[in-house]
Short mmCIF file of C-alpha atoms in Angstrom, two decimals:
data_model
loop_
_atom_site.label_atom_id
_atom_site.label_comp_id
_atom_site.label_asym_id
_atom_site.label_seq_id
_atom_site.Cartn_x
_atom_site.Cartn_y
_atom_site.Cartn_z
CA UNK A 1 187.28 150.37 113.47
CA UNK A 2 187.34 146.85 115.35
CA UNK A 3 183.83 144.94 115.17
CA UNK A 4 183.07 141.51 116.46
CA UNK A 5 181.55 139.33 113.53
CA UNK A 6 181.22 135.61 112.03
CA UNK A 7 183.81 134.00 109.77
CA UNK A 8 182.39 130.96 107.75
CA UNK A 9 184.21 127.75 107.80
CA UNK A 10 183.02 123.91 107.65
CA UNK A 11 182.59 122.24 104.08
CA UNK A 12 179.43 122.65 102.22
CA UNK A 13 176.21 122.62 103.51
CA UNK A 14 177.16 122.71 106.67
CA UNK A 15 178.95 125.31 107.96
CA UNK A 16 179.93 126.45 111.52
CA UNK A 17 181.29 129.89 112.04
CA UNK A 18 183.55 131.61 114.18
CA UNK A 19 183.02 134.32 115.69
CA UNK A 20 186.12 136.74 115.32
CA UNK A 21 187.30 140.24 115.62
CA UNK A 22 188.17 141.89 112.54
CA UNK A 23 188.84 145.48 110.99
CA UNK A 24 185.82 146.88 109.11
CA UNK A 25 187.98 147.16 106.20
CA UNK A 26 188.86 143.15 105.72
CA UNK A 27 186.63 140.94 104.15
CA UNK A 28 184.24 137.86 105.73
CA UNK A 29 187.25 135.15 105.00
CA UNK A 30 190.32 137.99 105.94
CA UNK A 31 192.58 138.06 108.68
CA UNK A 32 190.96 138.13 112.29
CA UNK A 33 192.96 140.31 115.27
CA UNK A 34 191.37 137.34 117.48
CA UNK A 35 189.45 134.10 117.29
CA UNK A 36 186.93 134.84 120.44
CA UNK A 37 184.47 131.91 120.28
CA UNK A 38 182.51 129.79 117.52
CA UNK A 39 178.84 128.91 116.16
CA UNK A 40 177.70 125.98 114.85
CA UNK A 41 174.12 126.41 113.83
CA UNK A 42 173.35 122.67 113.14
CA UNK A 43 173.94 121.68 116.35
CA UNK A 44 172.81 124.73 118.27
CA UNK A 45 176.25 125.24 119.81
CA UNK A 46 178.25 127.87 120.89
CA UNK A 47 181.89 128.85 122.29
CA UNK A 48 182.58 131.88 123.82
CA UNK A 49 186.01 133.33 125.17
CA UNK A 50 184.26 136.19 127.42
CA UNK A 51 187.52 137.70 129.10
CA UNK A 52 188.76 138.01 125.29
CA UNK A 53 185.24 139.26 123.99
CA UNK A 54 184.99 142.14 127.35
CA UNK A 55 188.33 143.05 126.42
CA UNK A 56 187.28 144.31 122.57
CA UNK A 57 183.99 145.82 123.60
CA UNK A 58 185.49 147.48 126.61
CA UNK A 59 188.23 149.08 123.33
CA UNK A 60 184.98 150.33 121.54
CA UNK A 61 184.67 147.14 119.21
CA UNK A 62 180.88 146.80 118.07
CA UNK A 63 179.01 143.38 117.01
CA UNK A 64 177.24 142.86 114.12
CA UNK A 65 173.75 142.04 114.57
CA UNK A 66 173.90 138.31 114.45
CA UNK A 67 176.83 138.12 117.02
CA UNK A 68 175.12 140.32 119.05
CA UNK A 69 171.63 138.24 118.76
CA UNK A 70 173.94 135.33 119.29
CA UNK A 71 175.49 137.19 122.12
CA UNK A 72 172.35 138.12 123.90
CA UNK A 73 170.85 134.69 123.42
CA UNK A 74 174.16 133.34 126.08
CA UNK A 75 173.15 135.75 128.57
CA UNK A 76 175.97 137.63 127.54
CA UNK A 77 173.91 140.99 128.23
CA UNK A 78 171.82 141.62 131.00
#
C-alpha cells in the first residue's frame, strides 16, 4: 500500500518536509516512490505537484493526517 506522507529534510532546528509517495513498510527517511511536493512550516510555504498527487490518489494512495490537513488547507479537497 502507498501513502502520501512527510519526509524530513533541512538542518537542525530548521526542518522542511518533502511530501512523498512511499510504501507503508518504509521508514520515514526511506526510499520514496516519487516526490510530490514540499512544505516549509517556518516560512509557511507549500508546493504541490497536483497532477502527480491526483494520480496517486486515484491509484489508492492514502494521505496521512498531516498531509491531508496540508492538502485541505491548500483547497485540494472541495
